[in-house]
mmCIF file of C-alpha atoms in Angstrom:
data_model
loop_
_atom_site.group_PDB
_atom_site.id
_atom_site.type_symbol
_atom_site.label_atom_id
_atom_site.label_comp_id
_atom_site.label_asym_id
_atom_site.label_seq_id
_atom_site.Cartn_x
_atom_site.Cartn_y
_atom_site.Cartn_z
ATOM 1 C CA MET A 1 -0.077 -0.208 0.106
ATOM 2 C CA THR A 2 2.476 2.581 -1.642
ATOM 3 C CA PRO A 3 0.374 6.208 -1.151
ATOM 4 C CA THR A 4 0.792 7.674 -5.102
ATOM 5 C CA ARG A 5 -0.801 11.207 -3.920
ATOM 6 C CA THR A 6 -0.879 13.490 -1.122
ATOM 7 C CA THR A 7 -1.651 17.451 -0.892
ATOM 8 C CA VAL A 8 0.057 20.876 -0.305
ATOM 9 C CA GLN A 9 -1.728 21.103 2.964
ATOM 10 C CA LYS A 10 -0.383 18.462 4.258
ATOM 11 C CA TRP A 11 3.664 18.884 2.901
ATOM 12 C CA PHE A 12 3.405 22.347 4.463
ATOM 13 C CA LEU A 13 1.725 21.188 7.572
ATOM 14 C CA ARG A 14 4.555 18.211 7.894
ATOM 15 C CA MET A 15 8.030 20.800 6.091
ATOM 16 C CA GLN A 16 6.926 24.372 7.337
ATOM 17 C CA TYR A 17 9.442 24.340 10.116
ATOM 18 C CA GLU A 18 12.673 22.522 8.312
ATOM 19 C CA LEU A 19 12.050 24.875 4.943
ATOM 20 C CA SER A 20 10.960 27.854 6.909
ATOM 21 C CA LEU A 21 7.376 28.096 4.592
ATOM 22 C CA GLU A 22 5.294 30.865 5.011
ATOM 23 C CA LEU A 23 1.947 31.329 3.024
ATOM 24 C CA VAL A 24 1.588 34.258 1.272
ATOM 25 C CA SER A 25 -1.260 33.887 -1.086
ATOM 26 C CA GLY A 26 -3.796 31.251 -2.762
ATOM 27 C CA GLY A 27 -4.602 29.754 1.222
ATOM 28 C CA GLU A 28 -7.642 28.461 -0.575
ATOM 29 C CA GLY A 29 -6.251 25.955 -2.630
ATOM 30 C CA LEU A 30 -3.893 23.772 -0.133
ATOM 31 C CA ASP A 31 -6.339 21.200 -1.064
ATOM 32 C CA ARG A 32 -4.629 20.932 -4.382
ATOM 33 C CA LYS A 33 -3.069 17.206 -5.149
ATOM 34 C CA LEU A 34 0.379 16.833 -4.728
ATOM 35 C CA SER A 35 1.624 13.622 -6.500
ATOM 36 C CA SER A 36 5.379 14.289 -8.150
ATOM 37 C CA SER A 37 8.343 13.277 -6.086
ATOM 38 C CA GLN A 38 10.361 15.950 -8.105
ATOM 39 C CA VAL A 39 9.973 20.037 -7.360
ATOM 40 C CA THR A 40 10.994 22.195 -11.077
ATOM 41 C CA ARG A 41 12.016 26.003 -12.047
ATOM 42 C CA PRO A 42 10.163 26.622 -14.499
ATOM 43 C CA GLY A 43 13.049 28.821 -16.535
ATOM 44 C CA LEU A 44 11.948 28.179 -20.199
ATOM 45 C CA ALA A 45 8.540 27.865 -18.810
ATOM 46 C CA LEU A 46 8.579 31.961 -17.970
ATOM 47 C CA ALA A 47 10.203 32.938 -21.151
ATOM 48 C CA GLY A 48 6.958 31.299 -23.033
ATOM 49 C CA TYR A 49 7.835 27.780 -23.776
ATOM 50 C CA PHE A 50 5.413 25.371 -22.222
ATOM 51 C CA ARG A 51 6.085 22.654 -24.172
ATOM 52 C CA HIS A 52 6.842 19.585 -21.646
ATOM 53 C CA PHE A 53 6.102 21.756 -18.743
ATOM 54 C CA ASP A 54 6.131 19.407 -15.806
ATOM 55 C CA SER A 55 3.120 21.170 -14.083
ATOM 56 C CA GLU A 56 2.373 17.867 -11.250
ATOM 57 C CA ARG A 57 5.756 19.551 -9.772
ATOM 58 C CA ILE A 58 5.756 22.271 -7.127
ATOM 59 C CA GLN A 59 7.225 25.375 -9.110
ATOM 60 C CA VAL A 60 10.619 27.163 -7.781
ATOM 61 C CA LEU A 61 11.754 31.110 -7.897
ATOM 62 C CA GLY A 62 14.886 31.559 -7.377
ATOM 63 C CA GLN A 63 17.647 34.713 -7.812
ATOM 64 C CA GLN A 64 17.810 33.985 -11.859
ATOM 65 C CA GLU A 65 13.744 33.281 -12.456
ATOM 66 C CA THR A 66 12.695 37.035 -9.967
ATOM 67 C CA SER A 67 15.590 38.989 -11.829
ATOM 68 C CA TYR A 68 13.623 37.966 -15.561
ATOM 69 C CA LEU A 69 10.922 38.483 -14.254
ATOM 70 C CA ASP A 70 11.914 42.240 -13.007
ATOM 71 C CA ASP A 71 12.502 43.535 -16.070
ATOM 72 C CA LEU A 72 9.908 42.558 -17.798
ATOM 73 C CA SER A 73 7.287 44.792 -18.256
ATOM 74 C CA PRO A 74 3.603 44.761 -15.554
ATOM 75 C CA ALA A 75 2.046 43.695 -18.272
ATOM 76 C CA HIS A 76 4.375 41.188 -19.741
ATOM 77 C CA ARG A 77 4.585 39.633 -16.136
ATOM 78 C CA GLU A 78 0.650 39.227 -16.056
ATOM 79 C CA ARG A 79 0.497 37.356 -19.106
ATOM 80 C CA VAL A 80 3.313 35.121 -17.759
ATOM 81 C CA PHE A 81 1.676 34.357 -14.954
ATOM 82 C CA ARG A 82 -1.611 33.727 -16.536
ATOM 83 C CA GLU A 83 -0.115 31.266 -18.859
ATOM 84 C CA LEU A 84 1.912 29.863 -15.898
ATOM 85 C CA LEU A 85 -1.416 29.594 -13.274
ATOM 86 C CA SER A 86 -3.155 28.354 -15.317
ATOM 87 C CA TYR A 87 -1.905 24.933 -15.240
ATOM 88 C CA PRO A 88 -2.623 23.173 -12.230
ATOM 89 C CA ILE A 89 0.480 23.317 -10.721
ATOM 90 C CA PRO A 90 0.200 21.851 -6.733
ATOM 91 C CA CYS A 91 2.269 25.320 -6.023
ATOM 92 C CA LEU A 92 4.916 27.389 -6.095
ATOM 93 C CA VAL A 93 7.733 28.611 -3.855
ATOM 94 C CA VAL A 94 9.776 32.194 -3.761
ATOM 95 C CA THR A 95 13.073 31.457 -2.096
ATOM 96 C CA LYS A 96 16.131 33.416 -0.561
ATOM 97 C CA SER A 97 12.793 35.873 0.632
ATOM 98 C CA LEU A 98 12.360 37.245 -2.352
ATOM 99 C CA ALA A 99 10.072 39.826 -3.286
ATOM 100 C CA ILE A 100 6.632 38.733 -5.043
ATOM 101 C CA SER A 101 5.446 40.691 -7.832
ATOM 102 C CA PRO A 102 2.093 42.139 -7.583
ATOM 103 C CA GLU A 103 1.131 40.565 -10.577
ATOM 104 C CA LEU A 104 1.742 37.405 -9.204
ATOM 105 C CA LEU A 105 -0.173 37.128 -5.813
ATOM 106 C CA ALA A 106 -3.754 38.668 -8.095
ATOM 107 C CA GLU A 107 -2.962 35.386 -10.825
ATOM 108 C CA SER A 108 -2.641 33.462 -7.481
ATOM 109 C CA GLN A 109 -5.159 34.861 -5.344
ATOM 110 C CA ARG A 110 -7.889 33.668 -8.615
ATOM 111 C CA THR A 111 -6.657 30.626 -9.581
ATOM 112 C CA ARG A 112 -6.228 30.099 -5.745
ATOM 113 C CA THR A 113 -2.926 28.620 -5.982
ATOM 114 C CA PRO A 114 -0.660 28.264 -2.958
ATOM 115 C CA VAL A 115 2.281 30.733 -3.307
ATOM 116 C CA PHE A 116 4.652 29.927 -0.321
ATOM 117 C CA SER A 117 7.923 32.499 0.461
ATOM 118 C CA THR A 118 11.478 30.867 2.349
ATOM 119 C CA ARG A 119 14.394 32.101 3.354
ATOM 120 C CA MET A 120 16.495 29.586 2.195
ATOM 121 C CA ALA A 121 18.282 29.068 -0.968
ATOM 122 C CA THR A 122 16.919 27.650 -3.410
ATOM 123 C CA ALA A 123 19.457 24.720 -4.005
ATOM 124 C CA SER A 124 18.930 24.252 -0.007
ATOM 125 C CA PHE A 125 15.122 24.583 -0.439
ATOM 126 C CA ILE A 126 14.844 21.737 -3.728
ATOM 127 C CA ALA A 127 17.204 18.926 -2.500
ATOM 128 C CA ARG A 128 14.580 18.814 1.238
ATOM 129 C CA ALA A 129 11.614 19.541 -0.174
ATOM 130 C CA ILE A 130 12.565 16.389 -2.473
ATOM 131 C CA LEU A 131 13.294 14.261 0.675
ATOM 132 C CA PHE A 132 10.164 15.037 2.102
ATOM 133 C CA LEU A 133 8.355 14.359 -1.185
ATOM 134 C CA GLU A 134 10.009 11.153 -2.074
ATOM 135 C CA GLU A 135 9.512 9.507 2.439
ATOM 136 C CA GLU A 136 5.987 10.748 1.438
ATOM 137 C CA PHE A 137 5.987 7.939 -2.054
ATOM 138 C CA GLY A 138 7.960 5.840 -0.762
ATOM 139 C CA PRO A 139 6.748 2.013 -0.481
ATOM 140 C CA SER A 140 4.760 0.966 2.992
ATOM 141 C CA GLU A 141 3.118 -1.433 3.505
ATOM 142 C CA VAL A 142 0.957 -2.619 6.989
ATOM 143 C CA ILE A 143 2.279 -5.815 8.087
ATOM 144 C CA HIS A 144 -0.110 -8.049 11.156
ATOM 145 C CA ALA A 145 2.871 -8.132 13.405
ATOM 146 C CA ASN A 146 4.010 -5.885 17.038
ATOM 147 C CA LEU A 147 6.618 -3.853 17.424
ATOM 148 C CA VAL A 148 8.330 -2.855 20.264
ATOM 149 C CA GLU A 149 11.793 -1.058 21.404
ATOM 150 C CA LEU A 150 14.250 -3.167 23.405
ATOM 151 C CA TYR A 151 17.205 -1.553 24.352
ATOM 152 C CA GLY A 152 17.092 1.422 21.790
ATOM 153 C CA LEU A 153 16.186 -1.380 19.130
ATOM 154 C CA GLY A 154 13.691 -1.491 17.269
ATOM 155 C CA VAL A 155 11.914 -5.331 16.893
ATOM 156 C CA LEU A 156 9.026 -6.299 14.829
ATOM 157 C CA ILE A 157 7.593 -9.755 16.419
ATOM 158 C CA ARG A 158 6.032 -11.767 13.827
ATOM 159 C CA GLY A 159 3.738 -14.867 14.447
ATOM 160 C CA LYS A 160 0.599 -16.514 13.337
ATOM 161 C CA SER A 161 -2.598 -15.593 15.501
ATOM 162 C CA GLY A 162 -3.238 -16.602 18.552
ATOM 163 C CA ILE A 163 1.523 -17.819 19.327
ATOM 164 C CA GLY A 164 1.683 -15.189 21.591
ATOM 165 C CA LYS A 165 2.453 -11.822 20.217
ATOM 166 C CA SER A 166 0.448 -9.703 22.937
ATOM 167 C CA GLU A 167 1.548 -12.164 25.150
ATOM 168 C CA CYS A 168 5.062 -11.714 24.693
ATOM 169 C CA THR A 169 4.747 -7.864 24.339
ATOM 170 C CA LEU A 170 2.856 -7.677 27.395
ATOM 171 C CA GLU A 171 5.868 -9.377 28.951
ATOM 172 C CA LEU A 172 8.914 -7.224 27.918
ATOM 173 C CA LEU A 173 6.820 -4.338 28.892
ATOM 174 C CA LYS A 174 6.366 -4.996 32.306
ATOM 175 C CA ARG A 175 10.747 -5.644 31.847
ATOM 176 C CA GLY A 176 10.484 -2.045 30.915
ATOM 177 C CA HIS A 177 11.207 -2.431 27.481
ATOM 178 C CA ARG A 178 8.704 0.377 25.356
ATOM 179 C CA PHE A 179 5.383 -0.481 23.112
ATOM 180 C CA VAL A 180 5.264 0.700 19.661
ATOM 181 C CA ALA A 181 2.311 -0.975 17.792
ATOM 182 C CA ASP A 182 0.474 -4.147 18.219
ATOM 183 C CA ASP A 183 -1.407 -5.923 15.493
ATOM 184 C CA SER A 184 -1.301 -3.636 12.480
ATOM 185 C CA VAL A 185 2.262 -2.578 12.125
ATOM 186 C CA ILE A 186 3.075 0.745 9.258
ATOM 187 C CA VAL A 187 6.494 0.003 8.014
ATOM 188 C CA LYS A 188 7.410 2.653 5.682
ATOM 189 C CA HIS A 189 10.640 2.479 3.681
ATOM 190 C CA VAL A 190 13.331 5.306 3.983
ATOM 191 C CA THR A 191 16.091 7.256 2.477
ATOM 192 C CA GLY A 192 19.245 6.078 4.079
ATOM 193 C CA HIS A 193 18.260 2.103 3.781
ATOM 194 C CA ARG A 194 15.824 3.034 7.049
ATOM 195 C CA VAL A 195 12.491 1.077 7.647
ATOM 196 C CA ILE A 196 10.293 3.187 10.226
ATOM 197 C CA GLY A 197 7.304 1.453 11.552
ATOM 198 C CA THR A 198 4.280 3.032 13.865
ATOM 199 C CA ALA A 199 1.132 1.961 14.781
ATOM 200 C CA ALA A 200 -1.012 1.665 11.781
ATOM 201 C CA HIS A 201 -3.855 2.032 14.078
ATOM 202 C CA PRO A 202 -4.787 5.921 14.528
ATOM 203 C CA LEU A 203 -6.119 4.943 18.243
ATOM 204 C CA LYS A 204 -2.469 4.440 19.060
ATOM 205 C CA HIS A 205 -1.227 2.483 22.491
ATOM 206 C CA TYR A 206 -4.391 0.113 22.970
ATOM 207 C CA MET A 207 -3.716 -3.114 22.626
ATOM 208 C CA GLU A 208 -5.940 -6.171 22.932
ATOM 209 C CA VAL A 209 -5.227 -8.899 25.006
ATOM 210 C CA ARG A 210 -6.834 -12.168 25.888
ATOM 211 C CA GLY A 211 -8.928 -13.000 28.543
ATOM 212 C CA VAL A 212 -8.762 -8.751 29.891
ATOM 213 C CA GLY A 213 -10.018 -7.441 26.496
ATOM 214 C CA ILE A 214 -8.645 -4.177 25.591
ATOM 215 C CA ILE A 215 -6.338 -2.171 27.141
ATOM 216 C CA ASP A 216 -4.354 1.482 27.015
ATOM 217 C CA VAL A 217 -1.420 1.232 27.747
ATOM 218 C CA VAL A 218 0.011 4.281 28.691
ATOM 219 C CA SER A 219 -2.786 4.472 31.545
ATOM 220 C CA LEU A 220 -1.653 1.386 32.871
ATOM 221 C CA PHE A 221 2.318 1.099 31.844
ATOM 222 C CA GLY A 222 3.026 5.330 31.898
ATOM 223 C CA VAL A 223 4.089 7.414 29.367
ATOM 224 C CA THR A 224 7.683 6.358 29.148
ATOM 225 C CA ALA A 225 6.576 3.340 28.458
ATOM 226 C CA VAL A 226 4.926 4.171 24.429
ATOM 227 C CA GLN A 227 7.104 4.921 21.639
ATOM 228 C CA ALA A 228 5.095 6.621 18.281
ATOM 229 C CA TYR A 229 8.271 5.890 15.717
ATOM 230 C CA LYS A 230 10.586 3.520 15.782
ATOM 231 C CA ARG A 231 13.165 2.388 13.344
ATOM 232 C CA VAL A 232 12.942 -1.718 12.756
ATOM 233 C CA GLY A 233 16.671 -2.785 13.663
ATOM 234 C CA MET A 234 15.262 -6.433 13.958
ATOM 235 C CA VAL A 235 12.516 -8.763 12.772
ATOM 236 C CA ALA A 236 11.831 -11.784 15.262
ATOM 237 C CA THR A 237 9.380 -14.549 14.281
ATOM 238 C CA LEU A 238 7.253 -16.678 17.137
ATOM 239 C CA GLU A 239 7.012 -20.760 15.556
ATOM 240 C CA THR A 240 5.325 -23.293 17.362
ATOM 241 C CA TRP A 241 8.057 -25.386 19.058
ATOM 242 C CA ASP A 242 8.553 -28.113 15.858
ATOM 243 C CA GLU A 243 10.911 -31.253 17.567
ATOM 244 C CA LYS A 244 12.323 -31.440 13.452
ATOM 245 C CA ARG A 245 13.089 -27.896 13.268
ATOM 246 C CA ALA A 246 16.777 -27.415 13.214
ATOM 247 C CA TYR A 247 16.841 -23.730 15.379
ATOM 248 C CA VAL A 248 19.183 -21.678 15.945
ATOM 249 C CA ARG A 249 22.222 -23.922 17.541
ATOM 250 C CA THR A 250 25.108 -22.195 17.137
ATOM 251 C CA GLY A 251 24.849 -18.636 16.161
ATOM 252 C CA LEU A 252 27.699 -18.446 14.015
ATOM 253 C CA GLU A 253 25.917 -17.511 11.045
ATOM 254 C CA GLN A 254 23.166 -14.985 11.202
ATOM 255 C CA GLU A 255 19.403 -15.596 9.980
ATOM 256 C CA GLU A 256 18.026 -12.859 7.548
ATOM 257 C CA TYR A 257 14.460 -11.138 6.729
ATOM 258 C CA GLU A 258 13.500 -8.471 3.509
ATOM 259 C CA LEU A 259 11.339 -5.801 4.542
ATOM 260 C CA LEU A 260 10.156 -3.319 2.216
ATOM 261 C CA GLY A 261 13.822 -4.348 0.011
ATOM 262 C CA GLU A 262 15.799 -3.816 3.429
ATOM 263 C CA THR A 263 17.855 -7.063 4.426
ATOM 264 C CA LEU A 264 17.600 -7.386 8.550
ATOM 265 C CA PRO A 265 18.760 -9.414 10.726
ATOM 266 C CA HIS A 266 15.970 -12.304 12.041
ATOM 267 C CA ALA A 267 15.494 -15.022 15.702
ATOM 268 C CA THR A 268 12.958 -17.636 14.833
ATOM 269 C CA ILE A 269 12.378 -17.935 18.766
ATOM 270 C CA PRO A 270 10.478 -20.960 19.142
ATOM 271 C CA VAL A 271 7.094 -20.544 21.442
ATOM 272 C CA HIS A 272 6.677 -23.882 23.734
ATOM 273 C CA PRO A 273 4.863 -23.816 27.649
ATOM 274 C CA GLY A 274 7.951 -23.622 29.632
ATOM 275 C CA ARG A 275 10.427 -21.338 27.325
ATOM 276 C CA SER A 276 10.093 -17.859 28.158
ATOM 277 C CA PRO A 277 9.992 -16.278 23.373
ATOM 278 C CA ALA A 278 10.291 -12.896 26.032
ATOM 279 C CA VAL A 279 14.287 -13.611 27.669
ATOM 280 C CA VAL A 280 14.800 -14.923 24.622
ATOM 281 C CA LEU A 281 14.085 -11.843 22.371
ATOM 282 C CA GLU A 282 15.812 -9.730 25.092
ATOM 283 C CA VAL A 283 19.086 -12.447 24.603
ATOM 284 C CA ALA A 284 18.537 -12.122 20.608
ATOM 285 C CA THR A 285 19.310 -8.387 21.199
ATOM 286 C CA MET A 286 21.450 -8.004 23.173
ATOM 287 C CA ASP A 287 23.000 -10.111 21.157
ATOM 288 C CA LEU A 288 22.554 -7.785 18.093
ATOM 289 C CA LEU A 289 24.004 -5.330 20.052
ATOM 290 C CA ALA A 290 27.598 -7.074 20.807
ATOM 291 C CA ARG A 291 27.778 -7.773 17.717
ATOM 292 C CA ARG A 292 27.070 -4.117 16.327
ATOM 293 C CA MET A 293 29.947 -3.582 18.975
ATOM 294 C CA GLY A 294 32.355 -6.342 17.421
ATOM 295 C CA HIS A 295 31.869 -9.038 19.903
ATOM 296 C CA PHE A 296 31.222 -12.443 18.208
ATOM 297 C CA ALA A 297 30.658 -14.966 20.593
ATOM 298 C CA ALA A 298 30.088 -17.472 18.672
ATOM 299 C CA ARG A 299 33.206 -16.831 16.747
ATOM 300 C CA GLU A 300 35.159 -15.922 19.684
ATOM 301 C CA PHE A 301 34.402 -19.143 21.050
ATOM 302 C CA ASN A 302 34.936 -21.854 18.391
ATOM 303 C CA ASP A 303 38.464 -19.498 17.955
ATOM 304 C CA ALA A 304 38.928 -19.999 21.930
ATOM 305 C CA LEU A 305 37.937 -23.746 21.291
ATOM 306 C CA ILE A 306 39.779 -25.191 18.162
ATOM 307 C CA LYS A 307 43.537 -22.963 19.900
ATOM 308 C CA GLN A 308 42.338 -24.942 22.800
ATOM 309 C CA MET A 309 42.013 -28.147 21.396
ATOM 310 C CA GLN A 310 45.542 -27.395 19.570
ATOM 311 C CA SER A 311 47.624 -26.836 22.128
ATOM 312 C CA SER A 312 49.848 -29.694 23.385
ATOM 313 C CA THR A 313 48.843 -29.674 26.948
ATOM 314 C CA GLN A 314 45.276 -30.162 27.518
ATOM 315 C CA PRO A 315 44.067 -28.069 31.023
ATOM 316 C CA THR A 316 40.877 -29.889 32.542
ATOM 317 C CA GLY A 317 39.568 -26.747 33.113
ATOM 318 C CA TYR A 318 41.189 -25.755 36.277
ATOM 319 C CA GLU A 319 43.973 -26.895 38.202
ATOM 320 C CA PHE A 320 44.022 -27.093 41.708
ATOM 321 C CA GLY A 321 46.600 -24.566 42.978
ATOM 322 C CA ASP A 322 43.598 -21.853 41.303
ATOM 323 C CA TRP A 323 40.885 -23.465 42.718
ATOM 324 C CA ASP A 324 42.201 -22.845 45.892
ATOM 325 C CA ASP A 325 42.939 -19.078 45.151
ATOM 326 C CA GLN A 326 39.405 -18.506 44.288
ATOM 327 C CA TYR A 327 36.951 -21.096 46.083
ATOM 328 C CA GLU A 328 38.579 -21.611 49.578
ATOM 329 C CA LEU A 329 35.398 -19.321 51.774
ATOM 330 C CA MET B 1 -4.698 -29.444 1.070
ATOM 331 C CA THR B 2 -4.570 -25.489 0.856
ATOM 332 C CA GLN B 3 -7.519 -23.568 -0.725
ATOM 333 C CA THR B 4 -8.203 -20.225 -1.098
ATOM 334 C CA VAL B 5 -11.991 -18.491 -1.112
ATOM 335 C CA GLU B 6 -12.825 -15.115 -2.106
ATOM 336 C CA ARG B 7 -16.185 -14.173 -0.988
ATOM 337 C CA THR B 8 -17.560 -10.614 -1.075
ATOM 338 C CA VAL B 9 -19.244 -9.816 2.071
ATOM 339 C CA ASP B 10 -21.657 -6.453 3.002
ATOM 340 C CA VAL B 11 -21.569 -5.438 6.124
ATOM 341 C CA ARG B 12 -25.427 -4.662 7.416
ATOM 342 C CA ASN B 13 -25.476 -3.668 11.045
ATOM 343 C CA SER B 14 -26.429 -0.217 11.676
ATOM 344 C CA ARG B 15 -23.230 1.023 13.357
ATOM 345 C CA GLY B 16 -20.895 -0.921 10.967
ATOM 346 C CA LEU B 17 -17.879 -2.871 12.181
ATOM 347 C CA HIS B 18 -17.539 -1.509 15.879
ATOM 348 C CA LEU B 19 -15.962 -3.249 18.864
ATOM 349 C CA HIS B 20 -18.279 -6.051 19.867
ATOM 350 C CA VAL B 21 -19.296 -7.075 16.229
ATOM 351 C CA ALA B 22 -15.600 -7.224 15.774
ATOM 352 C CA SER B 23 -15.169 -9.439 18.769
ATOM 353 C CA LEU B 24 -17.848 -11.689 17.204
ATOM 354 C CA LEU B 25 -16.492 -11.779 13.947
ATOM 355 C CA ALA B 26 -12.674 -12.477 15.701
ATOM 356 C CA ASN B 27 -13.557 -15.649 17.624
ATOM 357 C CA ALA B 28 -15.869 -16.905 14.438
ATOM 358 C CA ALA B 29 -12.537 -16.719 12.547
ATOM 359 C CA ASN B 30 -10.655 -18.225 15.264
ATOM 360 C CA GLN B 31 -12.485 -21.536 15.048
ATOM 361 C CA PHE B 32 -11.240 -21.995 11.524
ATOM 362 C CA GLU B 33 -7.153 -23.552 10.788
ATOM 363 C CA SER B 34 -6.839 -21.369 7.849
ATOM 364 C CA ASP B 35 -5.320 -17.600 7.788
ATOM 365 C CA VAL B 36 -9.076 -15.200 6.995
ATOM 366 C CA PHE B 37 -8.223 -11.016 5.586
ATOM 367 C CA PHE B 38 -10.557 -8.457 4.831
ATOM 368 C CA VAL B 39 -9.864 -6.147 1.976
ATOM 369 C CA LYS B 40 -11.059 -2.840 1.915
ATOM 370 C CA ASP B 41 -9.659 0.145 -0.346
ATOM 371 C CA GLY B 42 -5.899 -1.637 -1.151
ATOM 372 C CA LEU B 43 -5.786 -2.102 3.308
ATOM 373 C CA ARG B 44 -5.599 -6.107 4.023
ATOM 374 C CA VAL B 45 -6.525 -6.963 7.382
ATOM 375 C CA ASN B 46 -6.332 -9.998 9.521
ATOM 376 C CA GLY B 47 -9.635 -11.626 10.186
ATOM 377 C CA LYS B 48 -8.906 -13.215 13.518
ATOM 378 C CA SER B 49 -7.262 -10.196 15.154
ATOM 379 C CA VAL B 50 -9.698 -7.771 16.681
ATOM 380 C CA MET B 51 -8.177 -4.396 16.424
ATOM 381 C CA SER B 52 -7.050 -5.194 13.053
ATOM 382 C CA LEU B 53 -10.551 -5.616 12.422
ATOM 383 C CA THR B 54 -11.660 -2.319 13.841
ATOM 384 C CA LEU B 55 -8.829 -1.055 11.312
ATOM 385 C CA LEU B 56 -11.183 -1.274 8.361
ATOM 386 C CA ALA B 57 -13.395 1.432 10.382
ATOM 387 C CA ALA B 58 -16.156 -0.705 8.203
ATOM 388 C CA THR B 59 -19.299 1.413 8.197
ATOM 389 C CA VAL B 60 -22.771 -0.002 7.199
ATOM 390 C CA GLY B 61 -23.205 -0.280 3.255
ATOM 391 C CA THR B 62 -19.529 -0.883 3.194
ATOM 392 C CA SER B 63 -18.513 -4.298 1.019
ATOM 393 C CA LEU B 64 -15.579 -6.473 1.774
ATOM 394 C CA LEU B 65 -13.501 -8.908 -0.083
ATOM 395 C CA MET B 66 -13.321 -11.460 2.135
ATOM 396 C CA VAL B 67 -9.862 -14.149 1.725
ATOM 397 C CA VAL B 68 -9.525 -17.462 3.401
ATOM 398 C CA GLU B 69 -7.111 -19.401 2.551
ATOM 399 C CA GLY B 70 -6.700 -23.131 4.033
ATOM 400 C CA THR B 71 -7.405 -26.101 4.366
ATOM 401 C CA ASP B 72 -11.085 -25.341 5.834
ATOM 402 C CA ALA B 73 -11.729 -22.591 3.784
ATOM 403 C CA GLU B 74 -15.214 -23.584 2.241
ATOM 404 C CA ARG B 75 -16.298 -24.220 5.465
ATOM 405 C CA ALA B 76 -14.570 -21.097 6.673
ATOM 406 C CA ALA B 77 -15.943 -19.176 4.271
ATOM 407 C CA SER B 78 -19.498 -20.460 4.074
ATOM 408 C CA ALA B 79 -19.935 -19.826 7.523
ATOM 409 C CA LEU B 80 -18.697 -16.364 8.484
ATOM 410 C CA GLU B 81 -20.329 -15.180 5.274
ATOM 411 C CA ALA B 82 -23.472 -16.626 6.796
ATOM 412 C CA LEU B 83 -22.524 -14.373 10.090
ATOM 413 C CA PHE B 84 -22.074 -11.198 7.980
ATOM 414 C CA ALA B 85 -25.830 -12.166 6.357
ATOM 415 C CA SER B 86 -27.133 -12.690 10.076
ATOM 416 C CA ARG B 87 -26.069 -9.097 11.180
ATOM 417 C CA PHE B 88 -23.916 -11.488 13.341
ATOM 418 C CA GLY B 89 -27.046 -11.319 15.355
ATOM 419 C CA VAL B 90 -27.184 -8.154 16.318
ATOM 420 C CA GLU B 91 -29.336 -5.233 15.466
#
């Protein structure tokens, strides 16, 4: 479910601060659709050439465009804006706090085309505006899973209905970790190989617990127990314990899971009476953090084991002398 | 033998698929081994989960696509279809 359209208003509200945007005119047109992730400087169009004009893009007027327009007569300017704004452009932005001509203001009011001003320089403005648009139109999906933050890492918990994702999440909450989403998670791919997750449900931080009903996580666990958005750092799948399945026994290799085109570390957590998936999940997360710091327990163990097997003297594990010193009560 | 069954179902309850109705539907879906999904405007949710069903925000008159996948898909689809038709025994 990837969004293909947004509105100028949404873009404005989201980027107003970052882009230092001020609405100058044409506010009635804020509901205009934005469907392109590109931004354009209408150079040739201002000179009267409209073939292949990208009318679905946000139009930007910078130093050069403003200077060209200043050199025209008011009548000529009026003709230029009349033609430019006859197209259904989403909006127009004037950068560097440059003066906006009265002809543009008049035409924008007549056609209800939003015109913004920013003090940003043109190139910087274009780069940042496109960044937001590409993220807005980037791939996203709603998946049936929980998202919890453990030790700063976002863990997506998957598994069949009824396997105990919610109970596992509750235990993690009791252990001090943070709740992001239960049951339906929107995951979105953003720049920098990141996948961000948030609750799909507009009514955030509610959970359904079989046997209890719907609970409000903030009321029960507190404001520090929830997080609105979290980058997904690991995927865990809860599975019913299967005798015949070859579970990860060494950790010499890392399981992987592909989400929206990104490869993430994966752990399969077996669910079985008497085994706590929450603890295993915690440890899987801790181990991943250790790996990120360069500690690969399985590899270190194996290297030491091989070294020990190769050495001529085979120690038993402790010598009697050491034992006395360390364990004497 | 896994089958996939798709049916179109209509929400007939005056207050739509609100919490109580969603729980009746989820409980019914959970009786079956098959996976149950409901699709509305490109949004696909898990029919065995109450919270997921409320995401649909399905008001009265809404048509949903029901997708059932599993060994007992036919039985499940028929049973759930009947449930929708009977307005879940509510208003």
